[in-house]
Amino acid sequence: MITVISGGVGAARYLTGQLLTTPAREVTAVVNVADDVELHGLRISPDIDTVIYTLSGAVDRGRGWGLADETWHALTGLQELGLDAWFRLGDRDLATHMFRTTLLREGRSLSEVTARLAAARGLECRVLPVSDDPIETRVTLAATRSEPQREVGFQEYFVRLGHKPAVAGVRFAGIDAAEAAPGVLEAINDADAVVIAPSNPVVSIGPVLAVRGVAEALAARRERNVAVSPLVAGATLKGPADRMMRSLGEAPSAVGVARRYRDLVAKLVIDEADAGLAEAVAATGVEPVVAQTVMSSPQAAAALALTAVAAL
Ligand code: FO1
């Protein structure tokens, strides 16, 4: 049994590889929900949808999120009504959000809705939201010459502002009241291996680890946990993890990732390009495993999954 702590695009690619090497029924993804956003009256869970769309082969591969062969008529309609529709929701993707929102309003939990969405797309692995309770990443943007420091929602920072502004801080609103969703702590406790996927350590993995009981459950079985560094040669392939870590005073490298996860994992898979950092990673108390981590194809992701799990 393998449990993967998961954000969006990077984790979904890693999971594709895991499913090429492990029977689907033995794989559980525990997915971040703090990127979730309500727009146009609909509840959107980008990381859950990215995982489900990717694993079912429906994702738009170029973007890494949303559905392939989308049309955008509803979005155009909203813009024609004068709305600043900055978050791009495709027509078929909207059906997912309408389905989720309707069931949540009927009193179903996010876990139940997620299981139905995954089953509808033929997935046999388990996709669990880390929590059924609302958690919202809030990003404090550093003051600029023209604007004082201010706080925005994650998607406003990430999409509307193109994750360009400097970040002064991050918090997870609702985290104190959030409980792990049914099955999450069991999926961690009972796994033969837990893999922390190569997702943003601050805003994708951070909220998952902050849910009560999750970090404790991981720490209690540290020797059977491995992480994959999302940072290669001091940068992320996509997204702002490197800049975020730097502005929060952390090393934007595999060493910074090792420091974040040192109490939770015994091993960290780092890229061949970072072989020179192996000693500094080892000095944090986490054993480095040097491998090819760039998932340029499903086969490369499968090789990475094999390496990660075999490291334990
Ligand atoms: N990312 C963008 O960069 N621009 C978008 O307009 C956008 C829309 C979107 C709609 C549905 C969805 O599930 C994901 C979407 N994403 C978009 C991706 C998303 O913002 C990020 O991948 C994650 O939240 C970061 O993990």
Tab-separated table of C-alpha atoms in Angstrom, residues 4-223:
chain	number	residue	atom	x	y	z
A	4	VAL	CA	1.127	9.863	-1.830
A	5	ILE	CA	0.846	13.283	-0.180
A	6	SER	CA	-0.215	15.385	-3.107
A	7	GLY	CA	-0.622	18.864	-4.491
A	8	GLY	CA	-1.708	19.515	-8.091
A	9	VAL	CA	0.234	19.258	-11.351
A	10	GLY	CA	3.599	17.867	-10.108
A	11	ALA	CA	1.935	15.337	-7.829
A	12	ALA	CA	-0.481	14.242	-10.548
A	13	ARG	CA	2.464	13.538	-12.870
A	14	TYR	CA	4.233	11.604	-10.105
A	15	LEU	CA	1.030	9.609	-9.428
A	16	THR	CA	0.813	8.687	-13.121
A	17	GLY	CA	4.201	7.026	-12.663
A	18	GLN	CA	3.194	5.396	-9.382
A	19	LEU	CA	0.188	3.810	-11.108
A	20	LEU	CA	2.424	2.376	-13.818
A	21	THR	CA	4.380	0.518	-11.136
A	22	THR	CA	1.795	-0.282	-8.427
A	23	PRO	CA	-1.723	-1.785	-8.728
A	24	ALA	CA	-4.221	1.098	-8.593
A	25	ARG	CA	-6.129	-0.360	-5.646
A	26	GLU	CA	-2.959	-0.143	-3.549
A	27	VAL	CA	-2.471	3.594	-4.155
A	28	THR	CA	-4.039	6.431	-2.153
A	29	ALA	CA	-3.539	10.112	-2.927
A	30	VAL	CA	-4.093	12.509	-0.009
A	31	VAL	CA	-4.700	15.806	-1.752
A	32	ASN	CA	-4.396	19.472	-0.779
A	33	VAL	CA	-7.652	21.445	-0.617
A	34	ALA	CA	-6.319	24.833	0.496
A	35	ASP	CA	-6.181	26.066	-3.146
A	36	ASP	CA	-9.956	25.630	-3.327
A	37	VAL	CA	-11.905	28.674	-4.331
A	38	GLU	CA	-15.547	29.686	-4.750
A	39	LEU	CA	-16.270	31.528	-7.981
A	40	HIS	CA	-19.567	32.227	-9.787
A	41	GLY	CA	-21.310	30.382	-6.937
A	42	LEU	CA	-19.325	27.206	-7.601
A	43	ARG	CA	-16.870	25.319	-5.400
A	44	ILE	CA	-13.660	24.602	-7.317
A	45	SER	CA	-11.052	22.131	-6.010
A	46	PRO	CA	-8.147	22.555	-8.461
A	47	ASP	CA	-5.724	20.054	-6.967
A	48	ILE	CA	-8.313	17.278	-6.650
A	49	ASP	CA	-9.498	17.902	-10.208
A	50	THR	CA	-5.941	18.029	-11.547
A	51	VAL	CA	-5.224	14.636	-9.954
A	52	ILE	CA	-8.457	13.062	-11.244
A	53	TYR	CA	-8.184	14.563	-14.743
A	54	THR	CA	-4.528	13.573	-15.057
A	55	LEU	CA	-4.903	10.008	-13.802
A	56	SER	CA	-7.914	9.388	-16.038
A	57	GLY	CA	-6.040	10.736	-19.077
A	58	ALA	CA	-8.548	13.569	-19.540
A	59	VAL	CA	-6.237	16.438	-18.571
A	60	ASP	CA	-5.010	19.057	-20.993
A	61	ARG	CA	-1.371	17.989	-21.090
A	62	GLY	CA	-0.039	21.346	-22.223
A	63	ARG	CA	-1.592	23.308	-19.345
A	64	GLY	CA	-1.386	20.483	-16.801
A	65	TRP	CA	-4.840	21.440	-15.446
A	66	GLY	CA	-8.378	21.476	-16.845
A	67	LEU	CA	-9.690	19.163	-19.537
A	68	ALA	CA	-8.299	18.503	-22.994
A	69	ASP	CA	-10.335	19.698	-25.989
A	70	GLU	CA	-12.196	22.242	-23.853
A	71	THR	CA	-14.491	24.952	-25.138
A	72	TRP	CA	-14.864	28.263	-23.284
A	73	HIS	CA	-18.369	29.493	-24.175
A	74	ALA	CA	-19.571	30.001	-20.583
A	75	LEU	CA	-16.426	31.989	-19.733
A	76	THR	CA	-16.915	34.143	-22.835
A	77	GLY	CA	-20.542	34.646	-21.808
A	78	LEU	CA	-19.479	35.859	-18.357
A	79	GLN	CA	-16.994	38.255	-19.943
A	80	GLU	CA	-19.728	39.563	-22.274
A	81	LEU	CA	-21.730	40.349	-19.140
A	82	GLY	CA	-18.833	42.508	-17.981
A	83	LEU	CA	-17.358	40.092	-15.451
A	84	ASP	CA	-13.602	40.021	-14.970
A	85	ALA	CA	-13.507	36.231	-15.366
A	86	TRP	CA	-9.783	35.837	-14.659
A	87	PHE	CA	-9.955	32.177	-13.587
A	88	ARG	CA	-10.353	30.118	-16.742
A	89	LEU	CA	-13.139	27.573	-16.348
A	90	GLY	CA	-13.827	25.453	-19.417
A	91	ASP	CA	-17.343	24.328	-20.277
A	92	ARG	CA	-16.859	20.650	-19.395
A	93	ASP	CA	-14.766	21.530	-16.355
A	94	LEU	CA	-17.739	23.646	-15.185
A	95	ALA	CA	-19.827	20.471	-15.081
A	96	THR	CA	-17.419	19.077	-12.451
A	97	HIS	CA	-17.821	22.213	-10.318
A	98	MET	CA	-21.622	22.218	-10.731
A	99	PHE	CA	-21.754	18.562	-9.692
A	100	ARG	CA	-19.482	19.166	-6.665
A	101	THR	CA	-21.350	22.284	-5.564
A	102	THR	CA	-24.771	20.647	-5.878
A	103	LEU	CA	-23.774	17.607	-3.832
A	104	LEU	CA	-22.048	19.716	-1.163
A	105	ARG	CA	-25.212	21.836	-0.859
A	106	GLU	CA	-27.215	18.621	-0.414
A	107	GLY	CA	-25.023	17.891	2.591
A	108	ARG	CA	-22.544	15.414	1.076
A	109	SER	CA	-18.926	15.669	2.164
A	110	LEU	CA	-16.065	16.669	-0.120
A	111	SER	CA	-14.658	13.128	0.374
A	112	GLU	CA	-17.873	11.578	-0.935
A	113	VAL	CA	-18.074	13.933	-3.888
A	114	THR	CA	-14.402	13.322	-4.721
A	115	ALA	CA	-14.900	9.550	-4.625
A	116	ARG	CA	-17.833	9.907	-7.025
A	117	LEU	CA	-15.876	12.142	-9.393
A	118	ALA	CA	-12.945	9.705	-9.373
A	119	ALA	CA	-15.210	6.693	-9.940
A	120	ALA	CA	-17.052	8.473	-12.757
A	121	ARG	CA	-13.718	8.842	-14.556
A	122	GLY	CA	-12.874	5.186	-14.001
A	123	LEU	CA	-10.146	5.615	-11.378
A	124	GLU	CA	-9.405	2.619	-9.180
A	125	CYS	CA	-6.940	4.318	-6.866
A	126	ARG	CA	-8.280	6.289	-3.894
A	127	VAL	CA	-8.320	10.077	-4.051
A	128	LEU	CA	-8.879	11.603	-0.601
A	129	PRO	CA	-9.130	15.319	0.123
A	130	VAL	CA	-6.939	15.893	3.176
A	131	SER	CA	-9.940	17.421	4.938
A	132	ASP	CA	-13.669	17.840	4.418
A	133	ASP	CA	-13.466	21.135	6.288
A	134	PRO	CA	-12.711	24.432	4.548
A	135	ILE	CA	-9.041	25.474	4.541
A	136	GLU	CA	-7.983	28.530	2.588
A	137	THR	CA	-4.420	29.548	1.761
A	138	ARG	CA	-4.070	33.308	2.221
A	139	VAL	CA	-1.005	35.001	0.804
A	140	THR	CA	0.427	38.244	2.219
A	141	LEU	CA	1.963	40.262	-0.595
A	142	ALA	CA	4.972	42.336	0.384
A	143	ALA	CA	4.574	46.113	0.276
A	144	THR	CA	5.685	47.782	-2.944
A	145	ARG	CA	6.460	51.448	-3.729
A	146	SER	CA	2.855	51.995	-4.775
A	147	GLU	CA	0.954	49.617	-2.471
A	148	PRO	CA	1.066	48.687	1.219
A	149	GLN	CA	1.305	45.047	2.289
A	150	ARG	CA	-1.991	43.218	1.693
A	151	GLU	CA	-3.468	39.740	1.880
A	152	VAL	CA	-5.119	37.942	-1.045
A	153	GLY	CA	-6.569	34.494	-1.677
A	154	PHE	CA	-4.257	31.875	-3.178
A	155	GLN	CA	-5.808	31.797	-6.646
A	156	GLU	CA	-5.814	35.582	-6.815
A	157	TYR	CA	-2.058	35.510	-6.121
A	158	PHE	CA	-1.374	32.506	-8.359
A	159	VAL	CA	-3.604	33.129	-11.377
A	160	ARG	CA	-4.820	36.738	-11.350
A	161	LEU	CA	-1.426	38.165	-10.348
A	162	GLY	CA	0.528	35.423	-12.155
A	163	HIS	CA	2.456	34.625	-8.891
A	164	LYS	CA	4.698	37.620	-9.650
A	165	PRO	CA	4.435	39.688	-6.428
A	166	ALA	CA	6.913	39.097	-3.609
A	167	VAL	CA	5.349	37.097	-0.772
A	168	ALA	CA	5.766	38.256	2.827
A	169	GLY	CA	3.826	35.399	4.428
A	170	VAL	CA	1.375	32.550	3.987
A	171	ARG	CA	-1.339	31.311	6.329
A	172	PHE	CA	-3.961	28.608	6.128
A	173	ALA	CA	-7.292	30.064	7.273
A	174	GLY	CA	-9.521	27.469	8.950
A	175	ILE	CA	-6.663	25.073	9.681
A	176	ASP	CA	-7.241	25.014	13.457
A	177	ALA	CA	-10.791	23.718	13.026
A	178	ALA	CA	-9.962	21.329	10.158
A	179	GLU	CA	-9.973	17.609	10.838
A	180	ALA	CA	-8.410	14.990	8.628
A	181	ALA	CA	-11.019	13.516	6.279
A	182	PRO	CA	-12.166	9.920	6.833
A	183	GLY	CA	-9.432	7.487	5.854
A	184	VAL	CA	-6.572	10.009	5.692
A	185	LEU	CA	-4.773	9.136	8.932
A	186	GLU	CA	-5.389	5.412	8.320
A	187	ALA	CA	-3.937	5.738	4.793
A	188	ILE	CA	-0.777	7.186	6.348
A	189	ASN	CA	-0.575	4.754	9.282
A	190	ASP	CA	-1.256	1.627	7.212
A	191	ALA	CA	0.906	2.376	4.141
A	192	ASP	CA	4.014	0.371	3.357
A	193	ALA	CA	5.463	3.585	1.969
A	194	VAL	CA	4.390	7.224	2.125
A	195	VAL	CA	5.715	9.465	-0.628
A	196	ILE	CA	5.583	13.257	-0.372
A	197	ALA	CA	5.151	14.179	-4.039
A	198	PRO	CA	7.224	16.848	-5.813
A	199	SER	CA	4.716	19.639	-5.137
A	200	ASN	CA	5.211	23.139	-3.740
A	201	PRO	CA	6.365	22.525	-0.131
A	202	VAL	CA	4.861	25.795	1.109
A	203	VAL	CA	1.390	26.024	-0.416
A	204	SER	CA	0.631	22.500	-1.697
A	205	ILE	CA	2.198	20.145	0.863
A	206	GLY	CA	2.243	22.759	3.668
A	207	PRO	CA	-1.537	22.797	4.225
A	208	VAL	CA	-1.767	18.982	4.118
A	209	LEU	CA	0.910	18.688	6.815
A	210	ALA	CA	-0.813	21.407	8.868
A	211	VAL	CA	-4.062	19.447	9.227
A	212	ARG	CA	-4.276	18.134	12.781
A	213	GLY	CA	-2.769	14.668	13.101
A	214	VAL	CA	-1.126	14.454	9.667
A	215	ALA	CA	2.427	15.568	10.530
A	216	GLU	CA	2.256	13.546	13.767
A	217	ALA	CA	1.160	10.416	11.876
A	218	LEU	CA	4.018	10.878	9.392
A	219	ALA	CA	6.624	11.557	12.102
A	220	ALA	CA	5.612	8.362	13.910
A	221	ARG	CA	6.642	6.293	10.871
A	222	ARG	CA	9.423	8.491	9.499
A	223	GLU	CA	11.652	5.582	8.417
